[in-house]
Amino acid sequence: MLNHEDLIKKVKTYNRFFNPETLSKAYTFALNAHKNQKRDSGDPYLIHPVAVADILSDLKLDSATIATGLLHDTIEDTKTTYKIVEKEFGKEVADLVEGVTKISELEGKIIENSKAENIRKLILATSKDIRVLLVKIADRLHNMRTLDSISNEDRRIRIARETMEIYAPLANRMGMNHIRDELEDLSFQKLNPEARK
């Protein structure tokens, strides 16, 4: 897991004008917000938002988007509110975090027999800022990379199918071919391991 200094160094390699204090503050904020939470694997929860921020920095995105990657689960999974994020990080980051939260809430309400194309359109329509989709795709990519840590097989299959039908095509539409390929490969590995071999 990257520490905040390594993340800042990585961003500095492509963006000399960003504010390192914002990223450092977002890292510390996420650490404190998720401090008592664990992932299904038993690892500290912070590993996930840091991995999402790392993926976003691989894409050479701006510091507001990377801060959003660090904070993307705070409104949804902790006692943090939109107002707190806005007060600490400004309206831009708060709006991005709220946008990612709305997509996550949509996922929870998706009906099994909804057509994937309709769900993709709904996600696109609710995302006012393209950066929300970039964070959500990075979030899904890390979740797929760690899918085997989820003990419930039905949940793993549901996530893999959702990824194959919704998030890989969204990544494709956005021209993120290497991420689309990895999402498809990880999904295929879970949905049809024999065919993948």
PDB file of C-alpha atoms in Angstrom:
ATOM      1  CA  MET A   1       0.000   0.000   0.000  1.00  0.00           C
ATOM      2  CA  LEU A   2       1.271   3.442  -0.926  1.00  0.00           C
ATOM      3  CA  ASN A   3       1.818   5.859   1.925  1.00  0.00           C
ATOM      4  CA  HIS A   4       0.816   9.484   1.381  1.00  0.00           C
ATOM      5  CA  GLU A   5       4.394  10.603   0.579  1.00  0.00           C
ATOM      6  CA  ASP A   6       4.705   7.978  -2.187  1.00  0.00           C
ATOM      7  CA  LEU A   7       1.331   8.965  -3.603  1.00  0.00           C
ATOM      8  CA  ILE A   8       2.370  12.637  -3.631  1.00  0.00           C
ATOM      9  CA  LYS A   9       5.691  11.788  -5.334  1.00  0.00           C
ATOM     10  CA  LYS A  10       3.826   9.781  -7.963  1.00  0.00           C
ATOM     11  CA  VAL A  11       1.448  12.663  -8.729  1.00  0.00           C
ATOM     12  CA  LYS A  12       4.369  15.130  -8.835  1.00  0.00           C
ATOM     13  CA  THR A  13       5.926  13.149 -11.716  1.00  0.00           C
ATOM     14  CA  TYR A  14       3.150  14.350 -14.033  1.00  0.00           C
ATOM     15  CA  ASN A  15       1.647  17.391 -12.270  1.00  0.00           C
ATOM     16  CA  ARG A  16       4.063  19.905 -10.791  1.00  0.00           C
ATOM     17  CA  PHE A  17       1.299  22.391  -9.968  1.00  0.00           C
ATOM     18  CA  PHE A  18      -0.897  20.335  -7.657  1.00  0.00           C
ATOM     19  CA  ASN A  19      -1.308  21.019  -3.953  1.00  0.00           C
ATOM     20  CA  PRO A  20       0.334  18.176  -1.954  1.00  0.00           C
ATOM     21  CA  GLU A  21      -1.351  19.316   1.270  1.00  0.00           C
ATOM     22  CA  THR A  22      -4.775  18.421  -0.155  1.00  0.00           C
ATOM     23  CA  LEU A  23      -3.731  14.851  -0.944  1.00  0.00           C
ATOM     24  CA  SER A  24      -1.968  14.451   2.370  1.00  0.00           C
ATOM     25  CA  LYS A  25      -5.061  15.767   4.183  1.00  0.00           C
ATOM     26  CA  ALA A  26      -7.375  13.443   2.183  1.00  0.00           C
ATOM     27  CA  TYR A  27      -5.147  10.465   2.989  1.00  0.00           C
ATOM     28  CA  THR A  28      -5.212  11.260   6.720  1.00  0.00           C
ATOM     29  CA  PHE A  29      -8.964  11.957   6.620  1.00  0.00           C
ATOM     30  CA  ALA A  30      -9.650   8.572   4.947  1.00  0.00           C
ATOM     31  CA  LEU A  31      -7.345   6.842   7.440  1.00  0.00           C
ATOM     32  CA  ASN A  32      -9.289   8.302  10.370  1.00  0.00           C
ATOM     33  CA  ALA A  33     -12.739   7.811   8.803  1.00  0.00           C
ATOM     34  CA  HIS A  34     -12.104   4.110   8.060  1.00  0.00           C
ATOM     35  CA  LYS A  35      -9.833   3.355  11.041  1.00  0.00           C
ATOM     36  CA  ASN A  36     -12.072   0.701  12.628  1.00  0.00           C
ATOM     37  CA  GLN A  37     -13.203  -0.869   9.353  1.00  0.00           C
ATOM     38  CA  LYS A  38     -11.866  -4.018   7.702  1.00  0.00           C
ATOM     39  CA  ARG A  39     -12.257  -5.386   4.198  1.00  0.00           C
ATOM     40  CA  ASP A  40     -13.711  -8.871   3.680  1.00  0.00           C
ATOM     41  CA  SER A  41     -10.120 -10.123   3.497  1.00  0.00           C
ATOM     42  CA  GLY A  42      -9.516  -8.847   7.042  1.00  0.00           C
ATOM     43  CA  ASP A  43      -7.115  -6.160   5.785  1.00  0.00           C
ATOM     44  CA  PRO A  44      -7.511  -2.561   7.003  1.00  0.00           C
ATOM     45  CA  TYR A  45     -10.135  -0.772   4.889  1.00  0.00           C
ATOM     46  CA  LEU A  46      -7.712   2.033   4.002  1.00  0.00           C
ATOM     47  CA  ILE A  47      -5.980  -0.313   1.543  1.00  0.00           C
ATOM     48  CA  HIS A  48      -8.975   0.056  -0.804  1.00  0.00           C
ATOM     49  CA  PRO A  49      -9.227   3.871  -1.145  1.00  0.00           C
ATOM     50  CA  VAL A  50      -5.428   4.109  -1.427  1.00  0.00           C
ATOM     51  CA  ALA A  51      -5.460   1.510  -4.230  1.00  0.00           C
ATOM     52  CA  VAL A  52      -8.217   3.468  -5.998  1.00  0.00           C
ATOM     53  CA  ALA A  53      -6.156   6.679  -5.692  1.00  0.00           C
ATOM     54  CA  ASP A  54      -3.142   4.775  -7.055  1.00  0.00           C
ATOM     55  CA  ILE A  55      -5.134   3.621 -10.109  1.00  0.00           C
ATOM     56  CA  LEU A  56      -6.315   7.211 -10.674  1.00  0.00           C
ATOM     57  CA  SER A  57      -2.726   8.485 -10.459  1.00  0.00           C
ATOM     58  CA  ASP A  58      -1.731   5.838 -13.063  1.00  0.00           C
ATOM     59  CA  LEU A  59      -4.294   7.591 -15.286  1.00  0.00           C
ATOM     60  CA  LYS A  60      -2.525  10.907 -14.504  1.00  0.00           C
ATOM     61  CA  LEU A  61      -5.654  12.568 -13.154  1.00  0.00           C
ATOM     62  CA  ASP A  62      -5.919  15.846 -11.254  1.00  0.00           C
ATOM     63  CA  SER A  63      -5.535  16.085  -7.485  1.00  0.00           C
ATOM     64  CA  ALA A  64      -9.295  16.643  -6.885  1.00  0.00           C
ATOM     65  CA  THR A  65     -10.015  13.299  -8.566  1.00  0.00           C
ATOM     66  CA  ILE A  66      -7.277  11.514  -6.630  1.00  0.00           C
ATOM     67  CA  ALA A  67      -8.540  13.053  -3.372  1.00  0.00           C
ATOM     68  CA  THR A  68     -11.994  11.766  -4.347  1.00  0.00           C
ATOM     69  CA  GLY A  69     -10.488   8.307  -4.817  1.00  0.00           C
ATOM     70  CA  LEU A  70      -9.186   8.482  -1.250  1.00  0.00           C
ATOM     71  CA  LEU A  71     -12.526   9.750   0.078  1.00  0.00           C
ATOM     72  CA  HIS A  72     -14.971   7.910  -2.206  1.00  0.00           C
ATOM     73  CA  ASP A  73     -16.418   5.624   0.484  1.00  0.00           C
ATOM     74  CA  THR A  74     -16.474   8.096   3.367  1.00  0.00           C
ATOM     75  CA  ILE A  75     -20.041   9.388   2.857  1.00  0.00           C
ATOM     76  CA  GLU A  76     -21.380   5.916   2.071  1.00  0.00           C
ATOM     77  CA  ASP A  77     -19.575   3.839   4.710  1.00  0.00           C
ATOM     78  CA  THR A  78     -18.736   6.164   7.615  1.00  0.00           C
ATOM     79  CA  LYS A  79     -20.390   8.923   9.654  1.00  0.00           C
ATOM     80  CA  THR A  80     -18.902  11.521   7.312  1.00  0.00           C
ATOM     81  CA  THR A  81     -21.450  13.740   5.574  1.00  0.00           C
ATOM     82  CA  TYR A  82     -21.382  15.800   2.384  1.00  0.00           C
ATOM     83  CA  LYS A  83     -21.143  18.956   4.523  1.00  0.00           C
ATOM     84  CA  ILE A  84     -18.040  17.659   6.339  1.00  0.00           C
ATOM     85  CA  VAL A  85     -16.294  16.776   3.058  1.00  0.00           C
ATOM     86  CA  GLU A  86     -17.268  20.171   1.619  1.00  0.00           C
ATOM     87  CA  LYS A  87     -15.935  21.999   4.693  1.00  0.00           C
ATOM     88  CA  GLU A  88     -12.630  20.090   4.645  1.00  0.00           C
ATOM     89  CA  PHE A  89     -11.997  19.783   0.881  1.00  0.00           C
ATOM     90  CA  GLY A  90     -14.306  22.213  -0.923  1.00  0.00           C
ATOM     91  CA  LYS A  91     -17.397  21.869  -3.083  1.00  0.00           C
ATOM     92  CA  GLU A  92     -15.608  20.289  -6.068  1.00  0.00           C
ATOM     93  CA  VAL A  93     -14.335  17.261  -4.122  1.00  0.00           C
ATOM     94  CA  ALA A  94     -17.567  16.992  -2.082  1.00  0.00           C
ATOM     95  CA  ASP A  95     -19.634  16.902  -5.295  1.00  0.00           C
ATOM     96  CA  LEU A  96     -17.371  14.220  -6.771  1.00  0.00           C
ATOM     97  CA  VAL A  97     -17.558  12.056  -3.627  1.00  0.00           C
ATOM     98  CA  GLU A  98     -21.335  12.476  -3.536  1.00  0.00           C
ATOM     99  CA  GLY A  99     -21.543  11.491  -7.230  1.00  0.00           C
ATOM    100  CA  VAL A 100     -19.629   8.257  -6.586  1.00  0.00           C
ATOM    101  CA  THR A 101     -21.886   7.581  -3.584  1.00  0.00           C
ATOM    102  CA  LYS A 102     -24.999   8.027  -5.755  1.00  0.00           C
ATOM    103  CA  ILE A 103     -23.724   5.456  -8.267  1.00  0.00           C
ATOM    104  CA  SER A 104     -23.035   3.013  -5.415  1.00  0.00           C
ATOM    105  CA  GLU A 105     -26.569   3.572  -4.129  1.00  0.00           C
ATOM    106  CA  LEU A 106     -27.899   2.925  -7.646  1.00  0.00           C
ATOM    107  CA  GLU A 107     -26.018  -0.383  -7.732  1.00  0.00           C
ATOM    108  CA  GLY A 108     -27.799  -1.432  -4.564  1.00  0.00           C
ATOM    109  CA  LYS A 109     -31.193  -0.696  -6.116  1.00  0.00           C
ATOM    110  CA  ILE A 110     -30.562  -2.376  -9.452  1.00  0.00           C
ATOM    111  CA  ILE A 111     -33.208  -4.965 -10.153  1.00  0.00           C
ATOM    112  CA  GLU A 112     -31.942  -8.346 -11.381  1.00  0.00           C
ATOM    113  CA  ASN A 113     -33.866  -8.230 -14.657  1.00  0.00           C
ATOM    114  CA  SER A 114     -32.921  -4.647 -15.543  1.00  0.00           C
ATOM    115  CA  LYS A 115     -31.208  -4.454 -18.901  1.00  0.00           C
ATOM    116  CA  ALA A 116     -27.498  -3.646 -18.618  1.00  0.00           C
ATOM    117  CA  GLU A 117     -27.751  -0.941 -21.288  1.00  0.00           C
ATOM    118  CA  ASN A 118     -30.479   0.858 -19.320  1.00  0.00           C
ATOM    119  CA  ILE A 119     -28.344   0.707 -16.174  1.00  0.00           C
ATOM    120  CA  ARG A 120     -25.316   2.087 -18.057  1.00  0.00           C
ATOM    121  CA  LYS A 121     -27.474   4.950 -19.377  1.00  0.00           C
ATOM    122  CA  LEU A 122     -28.763   5.640 -15.864  1.00  0.00           C
ATOM    123  CA  ILE A 123     -25.217   5.760 -14.468  1.00  0.00           C
ATOM    124  CA  LEU A 124     -24.098   8.063 -17.290  1.00  0.00           C
ATOM    125  CA  ALA A 125     -27.124  10.319 -16.770  1.00  0.00           C
ATOM    126  CA  THR A 126     -26.568  10.652 -13.025  1.00  0.00           C
ATOM    127  CA  SER A 127     -22.866  11.479 -13.407  1.00  0.00           C
ATOM    128  CA  LYS A 128     -22.625  15.220 -14.017  1.00  0.00           C
ATOM    129  CA  ASP A 129     -18.828  15.070 -14.037  1.00  0.00           C
ATOM    130  CA  ILE A 130     -16.822  12.491 -16.012  1.00  0.00           C
ATOM    131  CA  ARG A 131     -14.409  12.224 -13.073  1.00  0.00           C
ATOM    132  CA  VAL A 132     -17.150  10.523 -11.033  1.00  0.00           C
ATOM    133  CA  LEU A 133     -17.171   7.693 -13.580  1.00  0.00           C
ATOM    134  CA  LEU A 134     -13.373   7.509 -13.569  1.00  0.00           C
ATOM    135  CA  VAL A 135     -13.356   7.088  -9.776  1.00  0.00           C
ATOM    136  CA  LYS A 136     -16.157   4.505  -9.933  1.00  0.00           C
ATOM    137  CA  ILE A 137     -14.332   2.501 -12.601  1.00  0.00           C
ATOM    138  CA  ALA A 138     -11.094   2.610 -10.559  1.00  0.00           C
ATOM    139  CA  ASP A 139     -13.127   1.523  -7.510  1.00  0.00           C
ATOM    140  CA  ARG A 140     -14.585  -1.409  -9.435  1.00  0.00           C
ATOM    141  CA  LEU A 141     -11.177  -2.380 -10.830  1.00  0.00           C
ATOM    142  CA  HIS A 142      -9.667  -2.677  -7.354  1.00  0.00           C
ATOM    143  CA  ASN A 143     -12.740  -4.567  -6.111  1.00  0.00           C
ATOM    144  CA  MET A 144     -12.337  -7.016  -9.001  1.00  0.00           C
ATOM    145  CA  ARG A 145      -8.626  -7.442  -8.285  1.00  0.00           C
ATOM    146  CA  THR A 146      -9.541  -8.456  -4.716  1.00  0.00           C
ATOM    147  CA  LEU A 147     -12.770 -10.335  -5.545  1.00  0.00           C
ATOM    148  CA  ASP A 148     -11.544 -13.652  -4.131  1.00  0.00           C
ATOM    149  CA  SER A 149     -11.447 -12.170  -0.629  1.00  0.00           C
ATOM    150  CA  ILE A 150     -15.284 -12.097  -0.610  1.00  0.00           C
ATOM    151  CA  SER A 151     -16.484 -15.295   1.020  1.00  0.00           C
ATOM    152  CA  ASN A 152     -19.992 -15.335  -0.480  1.00  0.00           C
ATOM    153  CA  GLU A 153     -19.802 -17.036  -3.896  1.00  0.00           C
ATOM    154  CA  ASP A 154     -23.169 -15.657  -5.088  1.00  0.00           C
ATOM    155  CA  ARG A 155     -21.995 -12.121  -4.295  1.00  0.00           C
ATOM    156  CA  ARG A 156     -18.715 -12.693  -6.185  1.00  0.00           C
ATOM    157  CA  ILE A 157     -20.637 -13.912  -9.244  1.00  0.00           C
ATOM    158  CA  ARG A 158     -23.081 -10.973  -9.043  1.00  0.00           C
ATOM    159  CA  ILE A 159     -20.186  -8.485  -8.875  1.00  0.00           C
ATOM    160  CA  ALA A 160     -18.370 -10.178 -11.779  1.00  0.00           C
ATOM    161  CA  ARG A 161     -21.530 -10.189 -13.929  1.00  0.00           C
ATOM    162  CA  GLU A 162     -22.254  -6.543 -13.080  1.00  0.00           C
ATOM    163  CA  THR A 163     -18.662  -5.682 -14.008  1.00  0.00           C
ATOM    164  CA  MET A 164     -18.842  -7.528 -17.334  1.00  0.00           C
ATOM    165  CA  GLU A 165     -22.220  -6.052 -18.293  1.00  0.00           C
ATOM    166  CA  ILE A 166     -21.920  -2.501 -16.934  1.00  0.00           C
ATOM    167  CA  TYR A 167     -18.415  -1.347 -15.987  1.00  0.00           C
ATOM    168  CA  ALA A 168     -16.307  -2.945 -18.735  1.00  0.00           C
ATOM    169  CA  PRO A 169     -18.566  -1.390 -21.440  1.00  0.00           C
ATOM    170  CA  LEU A 170     -18.428   1.980 -19.632  1.00  0.00           C
ATOM    171  CA  ALA A 171     -14.613   1.792 -19.568  1.00  0.00           C
ATOM    172  CA  ASN A 172     -14.733   0.944 -23.278  1.00  0.00           C
ATOM    173  CA  ARG A 173     -16.941   3.965 -24.062  1.00  0.00           C
ATOM    174  CA  MET A 174     -14.464   6.173 -22.249  1.00  0.00           C
ATOM    175  CA  GLY A 175     -11.537   4.823 -24.283  1.00  0.00           C
ATOM    176  CA  MET A 176      -9.961   3.075 -21.271  1.00  0.00           C
ATOM    177  CA  ASN A 177      -9.096  -0.058 -23.219  1.00  0.00           C
ATOM    178  CA  HIS A 178      -6.504  -1.516 -20.839  1.00  0.00           C
ATOM    179  CA  ILE A 179      -8.911  -1.160 -17.898  1.00  0.00           C
ATOM    180  CA  ARG A 180     -11.767  -2.626 -19.946  1.00  0.00           C
ATOM    181  CA  ASP A 181      -9.553  -5.603 -20.835  1.00  0.00           C
ATOM    182  CA  GLU A 182      -8.602  -6.205 -17.205  1.00  0.00           C
ATOM    183  CA  LEU A 183     -12.217  -5.871 -16.005  1.00  0.00           C
ATOM    184  CA  GLU A 184     -13.383  -8.340 -18.670  1.00  0.00           C
ATOM    185  CA  ASP A 185     -10.575 -10.776 -17.891  1.00  0.00           C
ATOM    186  CA  LEU A 186     -11.198 -10.702 -14.126  1.00  0.00           C
ATOM    187  CA  SER A 187     -14.947 -11.106 -14.679  1.00  0.00           C
ATOM    188  CA  PHE A 188     -14.495 -13.947 -17.158  1.00  0.00           C
ATOM    189  CA  GLN A 189     -12.155 -15.678 -14.710  1.00  0.00           C
ATOM    190  CA  LYS A 190     -14.988 -15.764 -12.148  1.00  0.00           C
ATOM    191  CA  LEU A 191     -17.931 -16.376 -14.507  1.00  0.00           C
ATOM    192  CA  ASN A 192     -16.388 -19.072 -16.692  1.00  0.00           C
ATOM    193  CA  PRO A 193     -12.984 -20.235 -15.382  1.00  0.00           C
ATOM    194  CA  GLU A 194     -12.815 -23.307 -17.625  1.00  0.00           C
ATOM    195  CA  ALA A 195     -13.376 -21.328 -20.834  1.00  0.00           C
ATOM    196  CA  ARG A 196     -10.846 -18.733 -19.693  1.00  0.00           C
ATOM    197  CA  LYS A 197      -8.182 -21.429 -19.192  1.00  0.00           C
TER     198      LYS A 197
END
